[in-house]
Amino acid sequence: MKIIINYLVVTIPLATMLACSNHSEVQSTIPSLTNSTNTGCKTISSLVRSNYQPIEEEKEILVLKSLDEGKMILEHHNATLACDALIKTIMNTDGSNTIILVEQSTEDTNCTCKYDMQYTISNLVPNKYHIILKKQEINRNGNPTSDATIYKDFYFKYSTTLSSIINLK
């Protein structure tokens, strides 16, 4: 009986330490959104003629750039949204390599314009990631008025030298 008690006294704390240790390692590698900004309305595209072809600088693209310490900047250039849109962004993950980024905005005006949005994503490790970019309409109180729909779905490999451009349209 004494052997069993000694075994339990040693085994239980060891198992507890291992469980806590593994849990904290998993928590620290879950990607998170640490910053989100936008330029505001850049141009009013609804006022241009209907046969207008955008020049290269006006094309809608995503730009991915690595930063130090497991961070990356994701820039969404020339997103077409309502003039004076309320813009919010939420990010979810599957706990590992899938990042779901939801760009929420109001659509309650009669004009559209181009916006640039920038996101800083942290807690990345050298690995292959899957990003699902979604769009969702919200009201002026920030509450969803529709389901989020997939806008772009892509993969990238994070490294300290990451620099990539993804065409959206």
PDB file of N, CA and C in Angstrom, residues 20-71:
ATOM      1  N   CYS A  20      -0.145  21.021 -17.857  1.00  0.00           N
ATOM      2  CA  CYS A  20      -0.085  22.485 -17.866  1.00  0.00           C
ATOM      3  C   CYS A  20       0.948  22.973 -18.864  1.00  0.00           C
ATOM      4  N   SER A  21       2.075  22.304 -18.938  1.00  0.00           N
ATOM      5  CA  SER A  21       3.130  22.701 -19.849  1.00  0.00           C
ATOM      6  C   SER A  21       2.655  22.618 -21.293  1.00  0.00           C
ATOM      7  N   ASN A  22       2.045  21.524 -21.682  1.00  0.00           N
ATOM      8  CA  ASN A  22       1.570  21.375 -23.049  1.00  0.00           C
ATOM      9  C   ASN A  22       0.480  22.380 -23.366  1.00  0.00           C
ATOM     10  N   HIS A  23      -0.391  22.666 -22.411  1.00  0.00           N
ATOM     11  CA  HIS A  23      -1.487  23.604 -22.643  1.00  0.00           C
ATOM     12  C   HIS A  23      -0.956  25.008 -22.938  1.00  0.00           C
ATOM     13  N   SER A  24       0.033  25.460 -22.196  1.00  0.00           N
ATOM     14  CA  SER A  24       0.549  26.810 -22.418  1.00  0.00           C
ATOM     15  C   SER A  24       1.286  26.917 -23.741  1.00  0.00           C
ATOM     16  N   GLU A  25       1.941  25.832 -24.190  1.00  0.00           N
ATOM     17  CA  GLU A  25       2.610  25.882 -25.482  1.00  0.00           C
ATOM     18  C   GLU A  25       1.602  26.013 -26.612  1.00  0.00           C
ATOM     19  N   VAL A  26       0.496  25.288 -26.524  1.00  0.00           N
ATOM     20  CA  VAL A  26      -0.530  25.371 -27.551  1.00  0.00           C
ATOM     21  C   VAL A  26      -1.143  26.763 -27.564  1.00  0.00           C
ATOM     22  N   GLN A  27      -1.424  27.345 -26.387  1.00  0.00           N
ATOM     23  CA  GLN A  27      -2.032  28.663 -26.314  1.00  0.00           C
ATOM     24  C   GLN A  27      -1.150  29.725 -26.969  1.00  0.00           C
ATOM     25  N   SER A  28       0.160  29.647 -26.823  1.00  0.00           N
ATOM     26  CA  SER A  28       1.039  30.703 -27.310  1.00  0.00           C
ATOM     27  C   SER A  28       1.192  30.688 -28.829  1.00  0.00           C
ATOM     28  N   THR A  29       0.823  29.597 -29.499  1.00  0.00           N
ATOM     29  CA  THR A  29       0.998  29.545 -30.946  1.00  0.00           C
ATOM     30  C   THR A  29      -0.310  29.723 -31.711  1.00  0.00           C
ATOM     31  N   ILE A  30      -1.352  30.154 -31.052  1.00  0.00           N
ATOM     32  CA  ILE A  30      -2.605  30.422 -31.748  1.00  0.00           C
ATOM     33  C   ILE A  30      -2.532  31.834 -32.331  1.00  0.00           C
ATOM     34  N   PRO A  31      -2.658  31.972 -33.659  1.00  0.00           N
ATOM     35  CA  PRO A  31      -2.594  33.305 -34.267  1.00  0.00           C
ATOM     36  C   PRO A  31      -3.669  34.236 -33.697  1.00  0.00           C
ATOM     37  N   SER A  32      -3.316  35.506 -33.585  1.00  0.00           N
ATOM     38  CA  SER A  32      -4.280  36.487 -33.070  1.00  0.00           C
ATOM     39  C   SER A  32      -4.150  37.802 -33.838  1.00  0.00           C
ATOM     40  N   LEU A  33      -5.269  38.521 -33.920  1.00  0.00           N
ATOM     41  CA  LEU A  33      -5.310  39.832 -34.556  1.00  0.00           C
ATOM     42  C   LEU A  33      -4.938  40.865 -33.506  1.00  0.00           C
ATOM     43  N   THR A  34      -3.803  41.555 -33.707  1.00  0.00           N
ATOM     44  CA  THR A  34      -3.346  42.508 -32.699  1.00  0.00           C
ATOM     45  C   THR A  34      -3.562  43.963 -33.105  1.00  0.00           C
ATOM     46  N   ASN A  35      -3.880  44.213 -34.389  1.00  0.00           N
ATOM     47  CA  ASN A  35      -4.133  45.583 -34.813  1.00  0.00           C
ATOM     48  C   ASN A  35      -4.940  45.568 -36.114  1.00  0.00           C
ATOM     49  N   SER A  36      -5.811  46.551 -36.264  1.00  0.00           N
ATOM     50  CA  SER A  36      -6.628  46.677 -37.469  1.00  0.00           C
ATOM     51  C   SER A  36      -6.854  48.163 -37.737  1.00  0.00           C
ATOM     52  N   THR A  37      -6.481  48.623 -38.930  1.00  0.00           N
ATOM     53  CA  THR A  37      -6.672  50.023 -39.296  1.00  0.00           C
ATOM     54  C   THR A  37      -7.194  50.114 -40.725  1.00  0.00           C
ATOM     55  N   ASN A  38      -7.737  51.286 -41.099  1.00  0.00           N
ATOM     56  CA  ASN A  38      -8.134  51.518 -42.488  1.00  0.00           C
ATOM     57  C   ASN A  38      -7.901  52.985 -42.833  1.00  0.00           C
ATOM     58  N   THR A  39      -7.800  53.242 -44.125  1.00  0.00           N
ATOM     59  CA  THR A  39      -7.480  54.590 -44.602  1.00  0.00           C
ATOM     60  C   THR A  39      -8.683  55.514 -44.626  1.00  0.00           C
ATOM     61  N   GLY A  40      -9.880  54.961 -44.537  1.00  0.00           N
ATOM     62  CA  GLY A  40     -11.060  55.752 -44.830  1.00  0.00           C
ATOM     63  C   GLY A  40     -11.228  55.801 -46.330  1.00  0.00           C
ATOM     64  N   CYS A  41     -12.228  56.465 -46.779  1.00  0.00           N
ATOM     65  CA  CYS A  41     -12.555  56.526 -48.201  1.00  0.00           C
ATOM     66  C   CYS A  41     -11.438  57.225 -48.975  1.00  0.00           C
ATOM     67  N   LYS A  42     -10.899  56.544 -50.012  1.00  0.00           N
ATOM     68  CA  LYS A  42      -9.825  57.106 -50.827  1.00  0.00           C
ATOM     69  C   LYS A  42     -10.343  57.801 -52.077  1.00  0.00           C
ATOM     70  N   THR A  43     -11.295  57.171 -52.784  1.00  0.00           N
ATOM     71  CA  THR A  43     -11.855  57.730 -54.018  1.00  0.00           C
ATOM     72  C   THR A  43     -13.328  57.362 -54.080  1.00  0.00           C
ATOM     73  N   ILE A  44     -14.067  58.127 -54.821  1.00  0.00           N
ATOM     74  CA  ILE A  44     -15.482  57.810 -55.000  1.00  0.00           C
ATOM     75  C   ILE A  44     -15.635  57.181 -56.385  1.00  0.00           C
ATOM     76  N   SER A  45     -15.644  55.850 -56.422  1.00  0.00           N
ATOM     77  CA  SER A  45     -15.653  55.141 -57.707  1.00  0.00           C
ATOM     78  C   SER A  45     -17.013  55.176 -58.389  1.00  0.00           C
ATOM     79  N   SER A  46     -18.083  55.415 -57.662  1.00  0.00           N
ATOM     80  CA  SER A  46     -19.404  55.420 -58.296  1.00  0.00           C
ATOM     81  C   SER A  46     -19.610  56.647 -59.170  1.00  0.00           C
ATOM     82  N   LEU A  47     -18.743  57.648 -59.059  1.00  0.00           N
ATOM     83  CA  LEU A  47     -18.897  58.859 -59.861  1.00  0.00           C
ATOM     84  C   LEU A  47     -18.132  58.798 -61.180  1.00  0.00           C
ATOM     85  N   VAL A  48     -17.330  57.741 -61.384  1.00  0.00           N
ATOM     86  CA  VAL A  48     -16.568  57.645 -62.626  1.00  0.00           C
ATOM     87  C   VAL A  48     -17.412  56.998 -63.710  1.00  0.00           C
ATOM     88  N   ARG A  49     -17.008  57.208 -64.970  1.00  0.00           N
ATOM     89  CA  ARG A  49     -17.810  56.685 -66.085  1.00  0.00           C
ATOM     90  C   ARG A  49     -17.873  55.153 -66.061  1.00  0.00           C
ATOM     91  N   SER A  50     -18.889  54.582 -66.654  1.00  0.00           N
ATOM     92  CA  SER A  50     -19.148  53.148 -66.561  1.00  0.00           C
ATOM     93  C   SER A  50     -18.126  52.286 -67.297  1.00  0.00           C
ATOM     94  N   ASN A  51     -17.443  52.808 -68.318  1.00  0.00           N
ATOM     95  CA  ASN A  51     -16.463  52.006 -69.054  1.00  0.00           C
ATOM     96  C   ASN A  51     -15.045  52.177 -68.501  1.00  0.00           C
ATOM     97  N   TYR A  52     -14.927  52.733 -67.331  1.00  0.00           N
ATOM     98  CA  TYR A  52     -13.634  53.012 -66.706  1.00  0.00           C
ATOM     99  C   TYR A  52     -12.897  51.721 -66.366  1.00  0.00           C
ATOM    100  N   GLN A  53     -11.644  51.634 -66.742  1.00  0.00           N
ATOM    101  CA  GLN A  53     -10.802  50.487 -66.399  1.00  0.00           C
ATOM    102  C   GLN A  53      -9.772  50.944 -65.359  1.00  0.00           C
ATOM    103  N   PRO A  54      -9.714  50.295 -64.199  1.00  0.00           N
ATOM    104  CA  PRO A  54      -8.783  50.757 -63.167  1.00  0.00           C
ATOM    105  C   PRO A  54      -7.327  50.570 -63.583  1.00  0.00           C
ATOM    106  N   ILE A  55      -6.504  51.531 -63.205  1.00  0.00           N
ATOM    107  CA  ILE A  55      -5.083  51.386 -63.446  1.00  0.00           C
ATOM    108  C   ILE A  55      -4.513  50.427 -62.403  1.00  0.00           C
ATOM    109  N   GLU A  56      -3.300  49.972 -62.611  1.00  0.00           N
ATOM    110  CA  GLU A  56      -2.694  48.940 -61.757  1.00  0.00           C
ATOM    111  C   GLU A  56      -2.751  49.286 -60.274  1.00  0.00           C
ATOM    112  N   GLU A  57      -2.506  50.538 -59.913  1.00  0.00           N
ATOM    113  CA  GLU A  57      -2.497  50.933 -58.507  1.00  0.00           C
ATOM    114  C   GLU A  57      -3.871  50.844 -57.864  1.00  0.00           C
ATOM    115  N   GLU A  58      -4.932  50.766 -58.667  1.00  0.00           N
ATOM    116  CA  GLU A  58      -6.285  50.728 -58.130  1.00  0.00           C
ATOM    117  C   GLU A  58      -6.855  49.319 -58.031  1.00  0.00           C
ATOM    118  N   LYS A  59      -6.121  48.311 -58.477  1.00  0.00           N
ATOM    119  CA  LYS A  59      -6.630  46.945 -58.432  1.00  0.00           C
ATOM    120  C   LYS A  59      -6.723  46.461 -56.987  1.00  0.00           C
ATOM    121  N   GLU A  60      -7.708  45.623 -56.755  1.00  0.00           N
ATOM    122  CA  GLU A  60      -7.903  45.085 -55.409  1.00  0.00           C
ATOM    123  C   GLU A  60      -6.951  43.913 -55.190  1.00  0.00           C
ATOM    124  N   ILE A  61      -6.096  44.057 -54.179  1.00  0.00           N
ATOM    125  CA  ILE A  61      -5.085  43.037 -53.889  1.00  0.00           C
ATOM    126  C   ILE A  61      -4.936  42.841 -52.383  1.00  0.00           C
ATOM    127  N   LEU A  62      -4.343  41.716 -52.023  1.00  0.00           N
ATOM    128  CA  LEU A  62      -3.883  41.479 -50.652  1.00  0.00           C
ATOM    129  C   LEU A  62      -2.364  41.456 -50.686  1.00  0.00           C
ATOM    130  N   VAL A  63      -1.725  42.107 -49.726  1.00  0.00           N
ATOM    131  CA  VAL A  63      -0.271  42.105 -49.612  1.00  0.00           C
ATOM    132  C   VAL A  63       0.074  41.505 -48.258  1.00  0.00           C
ATOM    133  N   LEU A  64       0.950  40.493 -48.253  1.00  0.00           N
ATOM    134  CA  LEU A  64       1.392  39.834 -47.023  1.00  0.00           C
ATOM    135  C   LEU A  64       2.869  40.138 -46.828  1.00  0.00           C
ATOM    136  N   LYS A  65       3.228  40.634 -45.647  1.00  0.00           N
ATOM    137  CA  LYS A  65       4.624  40.955 -45.332  1.00  0.00           C
ATOM    138  C   LYS A  65       4.933  40.481 -43.919  1.00  0.00           C
ATOM    139  N   SER A  66       6.029  39.759 -43.770  1.00  0.00           N
ATOM    140  CA  SER A  66       6.403  39.304 -42.426  1.00  0.00           C
ATOM    141  C   SER A  66       7.078  40.437 -41.658  1.00  0.00           C
ATOM    142  N   LEU A  67       6.880  40.403 -40.356  1.00  0.00           N
ATOM    143  CA  LEU A  67       7.566  41.287 -39.427  1.00  0.00           C
ATOM    144  C   LEU A  67       8.381  40.397 -38.485  1.00  0.00           C
ATOM    145  N   ASP A  68       9.061  40.994 -37.562  1.00  0.00           N
ATOM    146  CA  ASP A  68       9.815  40.198 -36.597  1.00  0.00           C
ATOM    147  C   ASP A  68       8.885  39.578 -35.558  1.00  0.00           C
ATOM    148  N   GLU A  69       9.410  38.664 -34.780  1.00  0.00           N
ATOM    149  CA  GLU A  69       8.726  38.065 -33.638  1.00  0.00           C
ATOM    150  C   GLU A  69       7.404  37.389 -33.986  1.00  0.00           C
ATOM    151  N   GLY A  70       7.331  36.658 -35.104  1.00  0.00           N
ATOM    152  CA  GLY A  70       6.137  35.903 -35.448  1.00  0.00           C
ATOM    153  C   GLY A  70       4.933  36.743 -35.835  1.00  0.00           C
ATOM    154  N   LYS A  71       5.181  37.916 -36.393  1.00  0.00           N
ATOM    155  CA  LYS A  71       4.085  38.802 -36.797  1.00  0.00           C
ATOM    156  C   LYS A  71       4.081  38.980 -38.306  1.00  0.00           C
TER     157      LYS A  71
END
